[in-house]
Coordinates of C-alpha atoms and ligand atoms in Angstrom, one line a residue:
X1 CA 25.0 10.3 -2.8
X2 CA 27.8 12.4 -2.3
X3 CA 30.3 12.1 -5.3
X4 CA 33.3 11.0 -3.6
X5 CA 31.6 7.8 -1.8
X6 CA 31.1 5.2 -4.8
X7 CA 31.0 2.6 -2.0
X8 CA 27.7 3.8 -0.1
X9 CA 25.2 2.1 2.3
X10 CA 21.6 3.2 1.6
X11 CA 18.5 2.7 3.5
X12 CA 15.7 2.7 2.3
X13 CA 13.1 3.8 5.1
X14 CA 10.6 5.3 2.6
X15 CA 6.7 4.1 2.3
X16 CA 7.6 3.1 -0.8
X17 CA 9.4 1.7 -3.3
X18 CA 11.4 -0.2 0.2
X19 CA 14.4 -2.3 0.8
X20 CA 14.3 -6.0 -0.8
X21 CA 15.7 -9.0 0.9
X22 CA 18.9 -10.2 -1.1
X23 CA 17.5 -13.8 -1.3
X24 CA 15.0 -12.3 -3.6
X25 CA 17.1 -9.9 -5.6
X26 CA 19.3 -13.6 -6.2
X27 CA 16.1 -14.9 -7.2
X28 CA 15.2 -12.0 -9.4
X29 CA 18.9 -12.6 -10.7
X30 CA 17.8 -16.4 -12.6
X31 CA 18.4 -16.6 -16.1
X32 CA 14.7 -15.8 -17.8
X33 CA 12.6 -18.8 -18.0
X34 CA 10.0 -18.6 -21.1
X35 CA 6.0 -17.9 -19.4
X36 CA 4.2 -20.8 -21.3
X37 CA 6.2 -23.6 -19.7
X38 CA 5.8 -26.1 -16.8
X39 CA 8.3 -24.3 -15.0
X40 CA 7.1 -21.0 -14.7
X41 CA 3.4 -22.2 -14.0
X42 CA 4.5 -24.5 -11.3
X43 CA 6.0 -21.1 -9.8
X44 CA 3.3 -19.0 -10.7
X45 CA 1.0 -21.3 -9.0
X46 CA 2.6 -21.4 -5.9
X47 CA 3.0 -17.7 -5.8
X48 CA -0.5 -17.3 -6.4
X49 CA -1.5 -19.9 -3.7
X50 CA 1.1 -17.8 -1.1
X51 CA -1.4 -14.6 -2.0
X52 CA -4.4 -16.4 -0.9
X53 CA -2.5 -16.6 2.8
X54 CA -1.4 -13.3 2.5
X55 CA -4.9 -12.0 1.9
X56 CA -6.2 -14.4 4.1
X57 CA -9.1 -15.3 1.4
X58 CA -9.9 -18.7 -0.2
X59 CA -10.6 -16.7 -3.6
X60 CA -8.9 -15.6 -6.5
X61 CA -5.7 -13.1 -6.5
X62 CA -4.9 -12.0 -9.5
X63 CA -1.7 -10.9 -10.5
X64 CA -1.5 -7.7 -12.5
X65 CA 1.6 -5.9 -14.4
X66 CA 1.7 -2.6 -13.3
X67 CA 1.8 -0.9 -10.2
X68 CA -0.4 -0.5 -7.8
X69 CA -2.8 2.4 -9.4
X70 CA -3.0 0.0 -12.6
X71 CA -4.4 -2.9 -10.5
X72 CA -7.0 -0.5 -8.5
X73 CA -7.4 1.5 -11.8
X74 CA -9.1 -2.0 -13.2
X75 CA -10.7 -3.1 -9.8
X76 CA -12.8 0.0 -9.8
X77 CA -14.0 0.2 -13.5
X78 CA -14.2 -4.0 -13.6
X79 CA -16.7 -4.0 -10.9
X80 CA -18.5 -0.3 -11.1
X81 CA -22.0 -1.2 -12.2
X82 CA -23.0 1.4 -15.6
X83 CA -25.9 3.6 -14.6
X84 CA -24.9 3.5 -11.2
X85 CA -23.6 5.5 -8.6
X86 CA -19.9 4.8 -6.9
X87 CA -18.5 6.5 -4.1
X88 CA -15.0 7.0 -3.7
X89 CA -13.7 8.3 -0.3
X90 CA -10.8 11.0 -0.1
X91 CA -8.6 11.4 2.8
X92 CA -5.3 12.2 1.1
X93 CA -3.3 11.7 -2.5
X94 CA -4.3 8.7 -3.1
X95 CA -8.0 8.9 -2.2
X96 CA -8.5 11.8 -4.7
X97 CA -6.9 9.7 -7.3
X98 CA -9.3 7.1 -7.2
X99 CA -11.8 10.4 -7.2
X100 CA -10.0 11.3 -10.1
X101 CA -10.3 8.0 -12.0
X102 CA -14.0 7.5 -11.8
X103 CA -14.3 11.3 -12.9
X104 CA -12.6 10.1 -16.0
X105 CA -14.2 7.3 -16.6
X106 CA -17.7 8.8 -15.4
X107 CA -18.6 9.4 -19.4
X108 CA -18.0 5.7 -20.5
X109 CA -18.9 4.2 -17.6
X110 CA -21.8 6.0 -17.5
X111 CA -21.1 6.4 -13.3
X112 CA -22.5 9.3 -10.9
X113 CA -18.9 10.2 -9.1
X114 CA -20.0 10.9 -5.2
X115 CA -17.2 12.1 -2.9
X116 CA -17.0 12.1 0.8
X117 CA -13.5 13.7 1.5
X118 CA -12.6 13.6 4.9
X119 CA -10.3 16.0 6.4
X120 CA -6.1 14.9 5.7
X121 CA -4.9 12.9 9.5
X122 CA -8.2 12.0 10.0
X123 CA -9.9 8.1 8.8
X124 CA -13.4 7.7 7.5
X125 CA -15.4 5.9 10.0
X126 CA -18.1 3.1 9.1
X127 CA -20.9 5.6 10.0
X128 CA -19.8 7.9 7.3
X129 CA -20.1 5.3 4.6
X130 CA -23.3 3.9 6.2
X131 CA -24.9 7.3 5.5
X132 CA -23.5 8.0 2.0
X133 CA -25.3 4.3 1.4
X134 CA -28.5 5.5 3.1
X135 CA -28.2 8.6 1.1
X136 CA -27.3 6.5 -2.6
X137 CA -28.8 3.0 -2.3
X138 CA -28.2 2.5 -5.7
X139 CA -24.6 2.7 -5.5
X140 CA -22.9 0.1 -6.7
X141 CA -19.4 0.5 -5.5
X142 CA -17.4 2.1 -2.5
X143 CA -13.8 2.8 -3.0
X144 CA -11.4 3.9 -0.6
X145 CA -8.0 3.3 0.8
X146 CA -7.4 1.6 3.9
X147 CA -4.0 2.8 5.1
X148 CA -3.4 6.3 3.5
X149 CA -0.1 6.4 3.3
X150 CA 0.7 10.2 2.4
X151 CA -1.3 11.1 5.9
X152 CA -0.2 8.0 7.5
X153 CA -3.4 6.9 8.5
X154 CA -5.5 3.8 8.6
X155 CA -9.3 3.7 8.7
X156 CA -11.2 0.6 10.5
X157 CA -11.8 -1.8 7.2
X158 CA -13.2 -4.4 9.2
X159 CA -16.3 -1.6 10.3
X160 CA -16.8 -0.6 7.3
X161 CA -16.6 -4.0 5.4
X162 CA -19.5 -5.1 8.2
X163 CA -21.5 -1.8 6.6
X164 CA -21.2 -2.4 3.0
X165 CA -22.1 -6.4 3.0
X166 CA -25.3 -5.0 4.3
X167 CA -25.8 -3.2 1.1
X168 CA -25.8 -3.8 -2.5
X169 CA -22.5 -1.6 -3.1
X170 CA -19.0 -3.7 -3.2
X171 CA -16.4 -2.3 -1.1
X172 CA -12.9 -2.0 -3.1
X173 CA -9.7 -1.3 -0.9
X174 CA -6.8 0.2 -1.4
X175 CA -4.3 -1.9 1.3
X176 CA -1.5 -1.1 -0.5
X177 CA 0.1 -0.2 2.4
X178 CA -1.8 -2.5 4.7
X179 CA -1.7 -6.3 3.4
X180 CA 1.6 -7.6 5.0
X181 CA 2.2 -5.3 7.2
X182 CA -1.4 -4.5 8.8
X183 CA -4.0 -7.1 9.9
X184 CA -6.0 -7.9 7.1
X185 CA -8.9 -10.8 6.7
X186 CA -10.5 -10.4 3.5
X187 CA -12.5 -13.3 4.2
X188 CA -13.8 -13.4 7.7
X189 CA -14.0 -9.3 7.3
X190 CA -16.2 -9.6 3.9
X191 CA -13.8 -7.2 2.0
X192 CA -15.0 -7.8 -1.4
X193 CA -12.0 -6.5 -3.1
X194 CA -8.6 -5.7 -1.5
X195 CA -5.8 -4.5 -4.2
X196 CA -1.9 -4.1 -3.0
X197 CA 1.3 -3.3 -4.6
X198 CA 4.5 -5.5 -5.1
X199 CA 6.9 -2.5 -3.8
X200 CA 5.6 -1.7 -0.2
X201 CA 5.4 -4.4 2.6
X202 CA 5.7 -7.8 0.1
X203 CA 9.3 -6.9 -0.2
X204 CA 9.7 -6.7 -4.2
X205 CA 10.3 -3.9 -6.5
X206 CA 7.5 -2.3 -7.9
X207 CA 6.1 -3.8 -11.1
X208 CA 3.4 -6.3 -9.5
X209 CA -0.4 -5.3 -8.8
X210 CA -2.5 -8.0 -6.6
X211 CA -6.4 -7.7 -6.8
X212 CA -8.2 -10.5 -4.8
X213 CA -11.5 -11.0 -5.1
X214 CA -14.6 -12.0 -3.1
X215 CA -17.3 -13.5 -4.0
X216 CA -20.0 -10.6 -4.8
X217 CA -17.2 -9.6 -6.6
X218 CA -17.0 -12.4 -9.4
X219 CA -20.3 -13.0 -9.1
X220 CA -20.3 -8.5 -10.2
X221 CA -17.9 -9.4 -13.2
X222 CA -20.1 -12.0 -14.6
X223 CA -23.3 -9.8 -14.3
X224 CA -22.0 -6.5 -16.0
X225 CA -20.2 -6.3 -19.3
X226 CA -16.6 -5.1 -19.9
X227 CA -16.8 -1.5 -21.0
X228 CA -14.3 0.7 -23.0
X229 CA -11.1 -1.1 -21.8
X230 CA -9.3 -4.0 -22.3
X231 CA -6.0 -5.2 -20.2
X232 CA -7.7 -3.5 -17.2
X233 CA -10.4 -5.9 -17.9
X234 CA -10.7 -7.8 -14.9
X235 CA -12.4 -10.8 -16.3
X236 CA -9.5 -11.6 -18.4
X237 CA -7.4 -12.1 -15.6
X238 CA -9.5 -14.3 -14.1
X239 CA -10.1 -16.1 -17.0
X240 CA -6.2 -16.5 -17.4
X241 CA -6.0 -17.4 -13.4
X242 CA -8.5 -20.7 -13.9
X243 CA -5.5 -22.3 -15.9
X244 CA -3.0 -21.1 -13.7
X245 CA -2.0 -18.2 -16.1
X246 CA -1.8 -14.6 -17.0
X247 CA -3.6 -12.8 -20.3
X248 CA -0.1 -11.4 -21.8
X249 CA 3.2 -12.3 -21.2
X250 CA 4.0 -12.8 -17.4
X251 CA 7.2 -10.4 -15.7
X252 CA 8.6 -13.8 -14.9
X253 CA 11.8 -12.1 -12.7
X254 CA 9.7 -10.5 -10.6
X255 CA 6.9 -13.3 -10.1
X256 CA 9.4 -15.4 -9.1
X257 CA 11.3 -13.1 -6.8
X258 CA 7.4 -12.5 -5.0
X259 CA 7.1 -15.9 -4.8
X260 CA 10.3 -16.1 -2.3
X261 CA 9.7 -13.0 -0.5
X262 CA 6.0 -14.2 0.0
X263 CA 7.8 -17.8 1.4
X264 CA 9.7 -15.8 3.6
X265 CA 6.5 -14.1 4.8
X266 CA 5.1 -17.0 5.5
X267 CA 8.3 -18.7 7.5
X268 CA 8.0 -15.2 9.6
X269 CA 4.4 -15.9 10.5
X270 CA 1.7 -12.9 9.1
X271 CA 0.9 -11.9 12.8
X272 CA 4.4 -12.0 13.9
X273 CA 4.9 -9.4 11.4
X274 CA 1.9 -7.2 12.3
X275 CA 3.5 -7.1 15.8
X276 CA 6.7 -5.9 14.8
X277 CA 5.0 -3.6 12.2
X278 CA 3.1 -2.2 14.9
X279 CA 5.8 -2.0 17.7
X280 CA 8.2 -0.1 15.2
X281 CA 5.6 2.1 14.8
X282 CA 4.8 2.2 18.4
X283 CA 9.2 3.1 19.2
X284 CA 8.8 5.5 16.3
X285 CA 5.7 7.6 17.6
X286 CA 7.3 7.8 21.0
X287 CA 10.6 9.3 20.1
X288 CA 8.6 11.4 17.8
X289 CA 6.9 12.4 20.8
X290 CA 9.5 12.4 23.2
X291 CA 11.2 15.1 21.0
X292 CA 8.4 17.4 20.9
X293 CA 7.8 16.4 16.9
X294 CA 3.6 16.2 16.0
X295 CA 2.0 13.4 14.4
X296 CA 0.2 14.1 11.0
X297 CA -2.0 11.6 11.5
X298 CA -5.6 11.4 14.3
X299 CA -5.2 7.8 13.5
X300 CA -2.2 6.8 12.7
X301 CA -1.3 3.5 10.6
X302 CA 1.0 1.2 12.0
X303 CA 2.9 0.9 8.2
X304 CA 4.2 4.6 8.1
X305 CA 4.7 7.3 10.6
X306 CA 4.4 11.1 9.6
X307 CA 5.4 14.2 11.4
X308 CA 5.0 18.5 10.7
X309 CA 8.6 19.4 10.9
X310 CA 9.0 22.0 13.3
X311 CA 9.2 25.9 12.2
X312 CA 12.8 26.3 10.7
X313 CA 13.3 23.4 9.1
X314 CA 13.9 23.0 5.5
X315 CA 12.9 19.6 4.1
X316 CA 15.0 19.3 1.1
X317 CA 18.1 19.9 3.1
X318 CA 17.1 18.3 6.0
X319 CA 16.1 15.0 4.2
X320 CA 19.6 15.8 1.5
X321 CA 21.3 15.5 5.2
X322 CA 19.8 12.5 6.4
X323 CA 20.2 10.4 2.7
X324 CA 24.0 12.0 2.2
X325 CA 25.4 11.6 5.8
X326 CA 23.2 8.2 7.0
X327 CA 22.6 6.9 3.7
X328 CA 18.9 7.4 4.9
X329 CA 16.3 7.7 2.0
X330 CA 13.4 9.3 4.0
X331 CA 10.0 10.5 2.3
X332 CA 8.5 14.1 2.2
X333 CA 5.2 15.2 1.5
X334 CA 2.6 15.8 -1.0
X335 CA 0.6 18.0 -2.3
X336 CA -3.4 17.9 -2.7
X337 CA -7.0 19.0 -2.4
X338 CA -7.1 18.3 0.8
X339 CA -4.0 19.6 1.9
X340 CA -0.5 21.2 1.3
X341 CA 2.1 19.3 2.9
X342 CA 4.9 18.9 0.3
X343 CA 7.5 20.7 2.3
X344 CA 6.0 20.7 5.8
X345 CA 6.2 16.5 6.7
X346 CA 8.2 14.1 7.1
X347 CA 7.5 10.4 6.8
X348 CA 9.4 7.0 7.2
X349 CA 7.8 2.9 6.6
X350 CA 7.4 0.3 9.4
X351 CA 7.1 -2.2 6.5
X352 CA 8.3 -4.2 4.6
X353 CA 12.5 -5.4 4.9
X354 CA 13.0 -2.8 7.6
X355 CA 14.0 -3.8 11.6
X356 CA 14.6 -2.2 14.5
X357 CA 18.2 -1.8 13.4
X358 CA 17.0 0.8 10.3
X359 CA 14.5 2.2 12.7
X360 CA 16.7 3.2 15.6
X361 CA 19.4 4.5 12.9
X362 CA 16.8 7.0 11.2
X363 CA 15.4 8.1 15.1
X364 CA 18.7 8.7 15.9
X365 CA 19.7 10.8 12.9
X366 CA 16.8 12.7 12.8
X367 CA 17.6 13.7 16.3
X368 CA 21.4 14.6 15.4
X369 CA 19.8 16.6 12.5
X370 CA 17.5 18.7 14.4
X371 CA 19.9 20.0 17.3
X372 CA 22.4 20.6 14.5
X373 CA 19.3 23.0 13.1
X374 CA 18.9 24.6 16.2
X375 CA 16.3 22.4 17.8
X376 CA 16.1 22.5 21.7
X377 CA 16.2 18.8 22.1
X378 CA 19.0 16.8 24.7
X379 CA 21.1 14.5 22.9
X380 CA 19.4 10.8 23.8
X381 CA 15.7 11.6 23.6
X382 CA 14.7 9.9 20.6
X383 CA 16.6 6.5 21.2
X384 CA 15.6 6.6 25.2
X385 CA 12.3 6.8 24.3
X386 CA 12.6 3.8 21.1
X387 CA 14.0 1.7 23.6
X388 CA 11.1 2.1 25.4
X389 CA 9.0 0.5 23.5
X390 CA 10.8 -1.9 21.9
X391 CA 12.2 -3.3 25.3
X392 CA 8.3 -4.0 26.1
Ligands
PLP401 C1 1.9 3.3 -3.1 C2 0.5 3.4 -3.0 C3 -0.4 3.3 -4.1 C4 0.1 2.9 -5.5 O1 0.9 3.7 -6.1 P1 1.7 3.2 -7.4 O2 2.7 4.3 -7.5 O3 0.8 3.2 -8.5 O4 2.2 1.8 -7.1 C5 -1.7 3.4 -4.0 N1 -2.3 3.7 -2.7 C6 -1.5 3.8 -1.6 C7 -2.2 4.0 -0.3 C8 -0.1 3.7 -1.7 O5 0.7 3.8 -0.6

């Protein structure tokens, strides 16, 4: 923020942490209310029951502290079978760290790490993980990340749940990016597991790790025995959850605060909100387009949109310009195996507390921004071609 604006608007278009609602930050705001008492259960129950329609799954959801890595971190060594085999699917940062965690645990586990990395803007298909099960029937476990959010890109989890209920391996997802703001039917899909984040598209800050569970799921905790780890233990949060209660002291602010942003989910309507998701997405890609910009993404995700900057363009000033002249915080790149894109993308969320309003604002400046770099784009394109699609 520039230092002589104390007063400044922000935005927050990033995939993460995003914008929250100010009904919940007033909620978050209540005095603190002591975990083992009638009142916080009664909320914790209801939050809990909210998760169950956000998931769309009549099982368990537990409720982790942490962020999203801790709750997959315990989904995939809870359920990973010792003396088996997992496979873990890379198509960007956050597929290789899932690589990377069974590779650490592969010792105490006693797990066979195999890896099918896929090529960064491009999605595993169902076929792929149909022949890594052909080729490792005693795998016991596939993990991999349904919308990728550092290449922008989602993957068919409803194909490749229909492949893994065929075989013995659980399927653990990553929806981080995807539950609330993608459609997702854990149950009528057959996801086993499906783990999300509090700070993406449920509108909290982060803090909050959600792991539901399926069936071949609990009934995989109560065959194998915990290993060499102990609040990751899944079974202890779903001990906890049978009384309508957490293992170790509950982060009652931001339980509570969930519990109204996942009420106002539910007044919007779940599919109301994957058709705004997606049309945002759809304005976003068109301007994108429209101005000569390319996708990062072969199949893009309808939660966050990524594009190479064009030669020229610096990102750290570029994205310093759009955060200290539009109060825009925008996302960059990262860095991995795969690929090197730290300084080379650009990427802003569809999900989440973000409209059409935000949306058109961050098209628009990004615009401004690139003819003031020397772009050859006419003044109008981007918004022209938003309107579009939101008009539709
Ligand atoms: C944000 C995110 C995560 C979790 O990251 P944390 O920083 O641990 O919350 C994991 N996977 C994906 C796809 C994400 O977008």
């Amino acid at each position: 923020m520039p230092a002589n604006r104390l007063f400044y608007k922000t935005r927050v278009v990033t995939p993460g942490p995003t914008d929250v609602p100010p009904a919940v930050l007033l909620e978050m705001a209540q005095p603190i209310i002591h975990h083992r008492t009638k009142q916080f259960q009664a909320i914790f129950t209801q939050m809990t029951q909210r998760l169950g329609n956000l998931f769309r799954t009549k099982g368990p959801v537990l409720t982790l502290a942490g962020s999203g890595t801790t709750a997959f971190e315990a989904a995939m060594i809870s359920l990973a079978k010792p003396g088996s085999k997992v496979i873990t699917v890379a198509s960007g940062k956050f597929g290789e760290r899932w690589q990377d965690i069974y590779d650490q645990y592969a010792p105490s586990l006693n797990v066979t790490n195999v890896k099918i990395n896929v090529p960064w803007g491009q999605a595993v298909t169902a076929q792929q993980i149909a022949d890594a099960l052909a080729a490792n029937p005693d795998a016991s476990v596939v993990a991999l990340v349904h919308s990728e959010t550092s290449t922008a890109t989602a993957c068919d989890l409803k194909a490749i749940a229909q492949v893994t209920a065929k075989s013995n391996a659980l399927l653990i997802a990553d929806s981080i990016t995807g539950v609330g703001a993608l459609p997702v039917e854990m149950d009528a899909w057959g996801v086993d597991c499906v783990v999300t984040g509090s700070q993406k598209a449920l509108m909290l800050p982060p803090g909050l790790g959600f792991v539901a569970l399926g069936q071949r799921a609990q009934d995989r905790l109560k065959e194998v025995k915990a290993g060499a780890y102990y609040n990751l233990d899944l079974r202890r949060w779903l001990k906890a959850l049978a009384d309508n209660d957490v293992p170790f002291t509950a982060p009652v602010s931001l339980i509570r605060g969930q519990s109204v942003a996942l009420e106002m989910i539910e007044k919007e309507g779940l599919e109301t909100i994957w058709t705004r998701v997606a049309k945002l997405a759809a304005a976003t890609r068109a301007a994108f387009g429209a101005m000569g910009l390319k996708l990062i993404s072969q199949n893009p995700s309808d939660s966050v949109t990524g594009i190479f900057y064009p030669a020229g363009i610096d990102d750290s000033k570029f994205r310093g310009a759009l955060r200290d002249k539009y109060g825009l915080h925008t996302a960059g790149g990262q860095d991995g195996r795969g690929a090197k894109w730290k300084v080379s993308i650009l990427r802003v969320s569809h999900m989440g507390y973000v409209d059409a309003g935000d949306t058109l604002a961050f098209l628009s400046a990004v615009e401004t921004e690139l003819i003031a770099a020397g772009q050859k784009i006419e003044s109008g394109t981007a918004l022209a071609a938003a309107a579009k699609v939101l008009a539709s």
